[in-house]
Coordinates of C-alpha atoms in Angstrom, one line a residue:
X1 CA -6.3 22.0 -2.0
X2 CA -4.5 19.5 0.0
X3 CA -2.6 19.9 3.2
X4 CA 1.1 20.0 3.8
X5 CA 2.2 17.1 6.0
X6 CA 5.3 18.1 7.8
X7 CA 7.1 15.1 9.2
X8 CA 10.0 14.8 11.6
X9 CA 11.0 13.9 15.1
X10 CA 9.5 16.3 17.6
X11 CA 11.5 14.9 20.4
X12 CA 14.7 16.3 18.8
X13 CA 13.6 18.8 16.1
X14 CA 10.4 20.3 17.6
X15 CA 11.4 23.9 17.2
X16 CA 12.4 23.5 13.5
X17 CA 9.2 21.5 12.6
X18 CA 7.0 24.0 14.4
X19 CA 8.7 26.8 12.5
X20 CA 8.0 25.0 9.2
X21 CA 4.4 24.7 10.1
X22 CA 4.2 28.4 10.9
X23 CA 5.6 29.3 7.5
X24 CA 3.1 27.0 5.7
X25 CA 0.2 28.4 7.6
X26 CA 1.4 32.0 6.8
X27 CA 1.2 30.9 3.2
X28 CA -2.5 30.3 3.7
X29 CA -2.1 26.5 3.4
X30 CA -3.3 24.0 5.9
X31 CA -0.5 22.1 7.7
X32 CA -0.4 18.8 9.7
X33 CA 2.7 18.3 11.9
X34 CA 3.4 14.6 12.2
X35 CA 5.8 13.3 14.9
X36 CA 7.8 10.2 14.1
X37 CA 10.1 10.4 17.1
X38 CA 11.1 7.1 18.8
X39 CA 13.2 8.5 21.7
X40 CA 10.5 10.0 23.8
X41 CA 7.3 12.0 23.7
X42 CA 7.5 15.1 21.6
X43 CA 5.4 18.2 22.0
X44 CA 3.4 20.4 19.5
X45 CA 2.5 17.7 16.9
X46 CA -0.9 17.4 15.3
X47 CA -0.4 13.7 15.0
X48 CA 1.5 12.1 17.9
X49 CA 4.2 9.5 17.4
X50 CA 2.2 6.8 19.1
X51 CA -0.7 7.4 16.7
X52 CA 1.7 6.9 13.7
X53 CA 3.2 3.9 15.3
X54 CA -0.2 2.3 15.6
X55 CA -0.2 2.0 11.8
X56 CA 2.6 -0.6 12.0
X57 CA 1.3 -4.1 10.9
X58 CA 2.2 -5.4 14.4
X59 CA 1.0 -2.4 16.3
X60 CA 2.6 0.5 18.2
X61 CA 4.7 -1.8 20.4
X62 CA 6.7 -3.0 17.3
X63 CA 7.9 0.6 17.0
X64 CA 8.0 2.2 20.5
X65 CA 8.8 -0.9 22.4
X66 CA 12.3 -1.3 20.8
X67 CA 15.5 -0.6 22.7
X68 CA 17.6 -0.5 19.5
X69 CA 17.3 2.8 17.8
X70 CA 17.9 1.4 14.3
X71 CA 15.2 -1.2 14.7
X72 CA 12.8 1.5 16.0
X73 CA 13.5 3.8 13.1
X74 CA 13.0 1.1 10.6
X75 CA 9.7 0.1 12.2
X76 CA 8.5 3.7 12.3
X77 CA 9.3 4.0 8.6
X78 CA 6.9 1.1 7.9
X79 CA 4.3 2.7 10.2
X80 CA 4.7 6.1 8.5
X81 CA 4.2 4.5 5.1
X82 CA 0.9 3.0 6.2
X83 CA -0.2 6.2 7.8
X84 CA 0.5 8.4 4.8
X85 CA -1.2 5.9 2.5
X86 CA -4.3 6.2 4.7
X87 CA -4.6 9.9 4.2
X88 CA -6.7 11.4 1.4
X89 CA -6.0 15.0 1.9
X90 CA -2.2 15.2 1.3
X91 CA -1.2 18.1 -1.0
X92 CA 2.6 17.8 -0.2
X93 CA 4.9 16.1 2.2
X94 CA 7.8 18.0 3.8
X95 CA 10.4 16.2 5.8
X96 CA 13.2 17.6 8.0
X97 CA 16.1 15.7 9.5
X98 CA 19.5 14.1 9.6
X99 CA 20.5 10.7 8.5
X100 CA 18.0 8.7 10.5
X101 CA 15.0 10.8 9.8
X102 CA 16.0 11.2 6.1
X103 CA 16.0 7.4 5.8
X104 CA 12.7 7.1 7.7
X105 CA 10.8 9.8 5.9
X106 CA 12.0 9.1 2.4
X107 CA 11.2 5.4 2.7
X108 CA 7.6 6.4 3.1
X109 CA 7.8 9.2 0.5
X110 CA 9.0 6.7 -2.1
X111 CA 5.7 4.7 -1.8
X112 CA 3.6 7.8 -2.7
X113 CA 2.5 8.4 -6.3
X114 CA 4.5 10.2 -8.9
X115 CA 3.2 13.8 -9.1
X116 CA 2.5 14.2 -5.3
X117 CA 5.0 16.8 -4.1
X118 CA 7.7 15.3 -1.8
X119 CA 10.4 17.6 -0.4
X120 CA 13.1 16.5 2.1
X121 CA 15.4 19.0 3.9
X122 CA 18.4 16.9 4.9
X123 CA 21.9 17.1 6.2
X124 CA 22.9 14.4 3.6
X125 CA 21.3 16.0 0.5
X126 CA 24.7 17.1 -0.8
X127 CA 26.0 13.6 -1.2
X128 CA 24.8 10.5 -3.0
X129 CA 21.0 10.8 -2.7
X130 CA 20.1 7.8 -4.9
X131 CA 19.3 5.5 -2.0
X132 CA 16.8 8.1 -0.7
X133 CA 15.3 9.2 -4.0
X134 CA 15.2 6.0 -6.0
X135 CA 12.9 6.2 -9.1
X136 CA 10.8 9.0 -7.7
X137 CA 10.1 12.7 -8.1
X138 CA 11.4 13.3 -4.6
X139 CA 13.3 16.6 -4.1
X140 CA 16.2 16.8 -1.7
X141 CA 17.3 20.1 -0.3
X142 CA 20.6 20.4 1.5
X143 CA 20.1 22.0 5.0
X144 CA 23.6 23.6 4.9
X145 CA 23.8 23.7 8.7
X146 CA 22.7 20.8 10.8
X147 CA 19.0 20.8 11.8
X148 CA 19.9 21.5 15.4
X149 CA 18.2 24.6 16.4
X150 CA 16.9 27.7 14.6
X151 CA 19.3 30.3 13.5
X152 CA 19.8 32.8 10.6
X153 CA 20.7 30.1 8.2
X154 CA 18.3 27.3 9.2
X155 CA 15.3 29.7 9.2
X156 CA 16.0 30.7 5.6
X157 CA 16.5 27.1 4.4
X158 CA 13.6 25.6 6.3
X159 CA 11.4 28.6 5.4
X160 CA 12.1 28.3 1.7
X161 CA 11.3 24.6 1.8
X162 CA 8.1 25.3 3.7
X163 CA 7.0 27.9 1.2
X164 CA 7.9 25.6 -1.7
X165 CA 5.8 22.8 -0.2
X166 CA 2.9 25.2 0.4
X167 CA 3.1 26.5 -3.2
X168 CA 3.0 23.0 -4.6
X169 CA 0.1 22.0 -2.4
X170 CA -1.8 25.1 -3.4
X171 CA -1.1 24.8 -7.1
X172 CA -1.5 21.1 -8.2
X173 CA -0.9 20.5 -11.9
X174 CA -4.1 19.4 -13.6
X175 CA -4.3 16.8 -16.3
X176 CA -4.4 18.3 -19.8
X177 CA -7.2 17.6 -22.3
X178 CA -4.4 17.2 -24.8
X179 CA -2.9 14.3 -22.9
X180 CA -2.9 11.1 -24.9
X181 CA -2.8 7.6 -23.3
X182 CA 0.6 7.0 -21.9
X183 CA 2.7 4.0 -22.7
X184 CA 6.0 3.0 -20.9
X185 CA 8.7 1.5 -23.1
X186 CA 12.2 0.2 -22.1
X187 CA 15.2 0.8 -24.4
X188 CA 18.9 0.2 -24.6
X189 CA 21.3 1.3 -27.3
X190 CA 21.1 -2.2 -28.9
X191 CA 17.3 -2.1 -29.0
X192 CA 16.9 1.5 -30.1
X193 CA 16.0 0.6 -33.7
X194 CA 13.1 -1.5 -32.4
X195 CA 11.8 1.1 -30.0
X196 CA 12.1 3.9 -32.6
X197 CA 9.9 2.0 -35.0
X198 CA 7.3 1.3 -32.3
X199 CA 7.3 5.0 -31.4
X200 CA 6.7 5.9 -35.0
X201 CA 3.8 3.5 -35.3
X202 CA 2.1 4.5 -32.1
X203 CA 3.2 8.1 -31.6
X204 CA 0.1 9.7 -33.2
X205 CA -2.3 8.0 -30.9
X206 CA -0.3 7.5 -27.7
X207 CA 2.2 9.4 -25.7
X208 CA 5.4 7.3 -25.4
X209 CA 7.6 7.5 -22.4
X210 CA 10.9 5.8 -23.1
X211 CA 13.1 4.6 -20.1
X212 CA 16.8 3.8 -20.5
X213 CA 17.2 0.3 -19.1
X214 CA 20.0 1.2 -16.7
X215 CA 18.5 -0.3 -13.5
X216 CA 16.7 2.8 -12.3
X217 CA 15.0 3.1 -15.7
X218 CA 12.9 0.0 -15.3
X219 CA 12.1 1.1 -11.7
X220 CA 11.0 4.5 -12.9
X221 CA 8.7 3.0 -15.5
X222 CA 7.1 0.7 -12.9
X223 CA 6.7 3.5 -10.5
X224 CA 4.7 5.4 -13.1
X225 CA 2.6 2.2 -13.5
X226 CA 2.0 2.0 -9.8
X227 CA 1.1 5.7 -9.7
X228 CA -1.7 5.2 -12.3
X229 CA 0.1 7.3 -14.9
X230 CA 0.4 4.7 -17.6
X231 CA -2.2 3.0 -19.7
X232 CA 0.0 0.2 -20.8
X233 CA 3.6 -1.0 -21.1
X234 CA 5.7 -2.2 -24.1
X235 CA 8.7 -3.7 -22.2
X236 CA 11.0 -4.4 -25.1
X237 CA 14.2 -4.3 -23.1
X238 CA 14.6 -6.5 -20.1
X239 CA 18.4 -6.4 -19.9
X240 CA 18.2 -5.3 -16.2
X241 CA 17.3 -8.9 -15.3
X242 CA 20.7 -10.4 -16.3
X243 CA 22.5 -7.6 -14.4
X244 CA 20.4 -8.5 -11.3
X245 CA 21.0 -12.3 -11.5
X246 CA 24.7 -12.2 -12.6
X247 CA 26.0 -9.0 -11.0
X248 CA 26.1 -6.3 -13.6
X249 CA 26.1 -2.5 -13.3
X250 CA 22.5 -1.9 -14.2
X251 CA 20.5 -4.3 -12.1
X252 CA 16.7 -4.5 -11.7
X253 CA 15.4 -5.1 -8.2
X254 CA 13.6 -8.3 -7.2
X255 CA 10.4 -6.4 -7.8
X256 CA 11.0 -6.2 -11.5
X257 CA 7.5 -6.7 -13.2
X258 CA 5.9 -6.3 -9.8
X259 CA 3.9 -3.1 -10.9
X260 CA 2.4 -5.0 -13.8
X261 CA 1.4 -7.9 -11.5
X262 CA -0.2 -5.4 -9.0
X263 CA -2.0 -3.2 -11.5
X264 CA -3.0 -5.5 -14.3
X265 CA -2.0 -3.0 -16.9
X266 CA -1.9 -4.2 -20.6
X267 CA 1.6 -5.6 -21.0
X268 CA 3.6 -6.5 -24.1
X269 CA 7.1 -7.6 -23.3
X270 CA 10.2 -9.2 -24.9
X271 CA 13.7 -10.2 -24.1
X272 CA 15.6 -7.3 -25.6
X273 CA 19.3 -7.1 -24.7
X274 CA 19.2 -10.1 -22.3
X275 CA 22.2 -11.4 -24.3
X276 CA 24.4 -9.2 -22.2
X277 CA 25.6 -8.2 -18.7
X278 CA 26.7 -4.6 -18.3
X279 CA 29.9 -3.4 -16.6
X280 CA 31.8 -0.2 -16.6
X281 CA 35.1 0.5 -18.3
X282 CA 37.0 -2.6 -19.4
X283 CA 39.2 -2.6 -16.3
X284 CA 36.2 -2.7 -14.0
X285 CA 35.0 -6.1 -15.2
X286 CA 35.2 -8.5 -12.2
X287 CA 38.1 -10.9 -12.3
X288 CA 36.0 -14.1 -12.7
X289 CA 34.5 -12.7 -15.9
X290 CA 37.6 -11.3 -17.6
X291 CA 38.1 -14.4 -19.8
X292 CA 34.5 -14.3 -21.0
X293 CA 33.3 -13.0 -24.3
X294 CA 33.4 -9.2 -23.9
X295 CA 32.5 -6.3 -26.1
X296 CA 33.6 -2.7 -25.4
X297 CA 30.4 -0.7 -26.2
X298 CA 32.2 2.6 -25.3
X299 CA 34.9 3.8 -23.0
X300 CA 32.6 3.5 -20.0
X301 CA 30.5 0.4 -20.8
X302 CA 31.7 -3.1 -21.4
X303 CA 29.3 -5.9 -22.2
X304 CA 29.6 -9.6 -21.4
X305 CA 27.8 -12.2 -23.4
X306 CA 25.4 -14.4 -21.4
X307 CA 25.9 -18.2 -21.5
X308 CA 23.2 -20.8 -22.1
X309 CA 23.1 -21.6 -18.4
X310 CA 22.7 -17.9 -17.5
X311 CA 20.0 -17.6 -20.1
X312 CA 18.1 -20.5 -18.5
X313 CA 18.1 -18.6 -15.2
X314 CA 17.1 -15.3 -16.9
X315 CA 14.2 -17.0 -18.7
X316 CA 13.0 -18.7 -15.5
X317 CA 13.1 -15.4 -13.6
X318 CA 11.1 -13.6 -16.3
X319 CA 8.5 -16.4 -16.9
X320 CA 7.8 -16.9 -13.2
X321 CA 6.7 -13.2 -13.0
X322 CA 4.8 -13.3 -16.3
X323 CA 2.7 -16.2 -15.0
X324 CA 1.6 -14.1 -12.0
X325 CA 0.2 -11.3 -14.2
X326 CA -3.6 -11.1 -14.2
X327 CA -4.0 -8.4 -16.8
X328 CA -3.8 -8.9 -20.6
X329 CA -0.3 -10.0 -21.5
X330 CA 1.6 -10.8 -24.7
X331 CA 5.2 -11.8 -24.6
X332 CA 7.2 -11.9 -27.8
X333 CA 10.3 -14.0 -28.6
X334 CA 12.5 -12.7 -31.5
X335 CA 13.9 -16.0 -32.6
X336 CA 16.7 -14.4 -34.8
X337 CA 18.3 -12.4 -32.1
X338 CA 17.6 -10.2 -29.1
X339 CA 19.9 -7.2 -29.7
X340 CA 21.9 -5.3 -32.4
X341 CA 25.0 -7.4 -31.6
X342 CA 23.1 -10.7 -31.4
X343 CA 22.6 -11.2 -35.1
X344 CA 24.5 -13.3 -37.7
X345 CA 28.0 -11.9 -38.0
X346 CA 27.8 -9.8 -34.9
X347 CA 30.0 -10.3 -31.8
X348 CA 27.3 -11.8 -29.5
X349 CA 25.6 -14.0 -32.1
X350 CA 25.1 -17.3 -30.2
X351 CA 22.1 -19.4 -31.3
X352 CA 22.7 -21.9 -28.5
X353 CA 22.5 -19.3 -25.8
X354 CA 19.4 -17.8 -27.3
X355 CA 17.8 -21.2 -27.6
X356 CA 18.3 -21.9 -23.9
X357 CA 16.6 -18.6 -23.1
X358 CA 13.6 -19.3 -25.3
X359 CA 13.3 -22.9 -24.1
X360 CA 13.3 -21.7 -20.4
X361 CA 10.4 -19.3 -21.2
X362 CA 8.5 -21.9 -23.2
X363 CA 8.9 -24.6 -20.6
X364 CA 7.9 -22.4 -17.7
X365 CA 4.9 -20.7 -19.4
X366 CA 1.5 -21.4 -17.9
X367 CA -1.4 -21.0 -20.3
X368 CA -4.1 -18.6 -19.2
X369 CA -6.9 -16.8 -21.1
X370 CA -5.2 -13.4 -20.4
X371 CA -1.7 -14.4 -21.5
X372 CA -0.2 -15.4 -24.8
X373 CA 3.4 -16.4 -25.7
X374 CA 4.1 -15.2 -29.3
X375 CA 7.2 -16.4 -31.3
X376 CA 8.4 -14.3 -34.2
X377 CA 10.9 -15.7 -36.6
X378 CA 12.7 -12.4 -36.9
X379 CA 15.4 -10.3 -35.3
X380 CA 14.3 -7.8 -32.6
X381 CA 15.3 -4.7 -34.6
X382 CA 13.6 -5.4 -37.9
X383 CA 10.3 -3.8 -38.9
X384 CA 8.4 -7.1 -38.8
X385 CA 9.1 -7.5 -35.0
X386 CA 8.2 -3.9 -34.2
X387 CA 4.9 -4.3 -36.2
X388 CA 4.1 -7.4 -34.1
X389 CA 4.7 -5.6 -30.9
X390 CA 2.3 -2.8 -31.9
X391 CA -0.3 -5.2 -33.2
X392 CA -0.3 -7.2 -30.0
X393 CA -0.5 -4.1 -27.9
X394 CA -3.4 -2.7 -29.9
X395 CA -5.1 -6.1 -29.5
X396 CA -4.8 -6.4 -25.7
X397 CA -5.4 -2.7 -25.1
X398 CA -8.7 -2.8 -27.0
X399 CA -9.8 -6.0 -25.2
X400 CA -8.7 -5.2 -21.7
X401 CA -12.2 -5.2 -20.4
X402 CA -12.3 -9.0 -21.0
X403 CA -9.8 -9.8 -18.3

């Protein structure tokens, strides 16, 4: 059974943090109170702020020697991240705080594996929590009253959170003997036919996790990869890359493909739905793009066709990251179209734009024993292409030990 690490600023929230520790201990669970205060020496912590700060890459002075609070908090977040990663006995992490400590603690929480309990009691948990949670299983609990002293309300909220953290630490979910190897797949509406066929071909032997490629979807898939919860990836739909490079509503981050680079997982990828940039309703399309080739997918989603020049940029971004992958890789190009609306007679059919994409990937590709570029003279949504994805995945998954 792991310990509950309770994290906060003992210089300003000492009473509340100590109360949380008392509740965890009363639940017969070990607790470690970690001080991340930057304003002064707190009291009562099991791990002092200076000891956490020492985990910063540039040492404690980079954290505690700052006169600007924002700089100090950002530096402490880096130090806390390194500190938590160094622990092998964490059963759960419980944070308490306002805006500053919420940003600090959740930054570190987001680097922890999926499945490790993370609970943040925060004054900002009733608003937009996406920047704090990201693609993670991080739970936000609204504090109702400010975390500024113990009272009838804060005791109940903090006590409930402490009991929840203790319960999760005491009752970890074991792996099931029925669990099949997990595969992450990316999908968009215009690549659903392809993904459905792949799921049918692999579903009896593998557990398929499908991620909607809406920006956070790709991030979530890669978070599972970083957490060791995937045995491979079939990244059919890389449409988040155009949104990142051109300014759409569902962008990847600059770390797209980073988890595959770091982990060396078996990876089969393609260029599904990179013929489009995604926006909201028709009237939300930015003014510079309103005369472009647009397609209203539904009342809330408008698609813009990518140009040959944009596709060259997209291809260059993708291939640069593929070249850095050290695990087994197959990347498939569907030469007859990359989405349901990029086929002959469809609104985004544009052989010139597709050719620019394919050429950018071919020209940038660096040959290596672990990587192979595969061209299929087929549309992405027909059975032949789905079968090729599966065949390539089975090939590299079986031969992973060679790389």
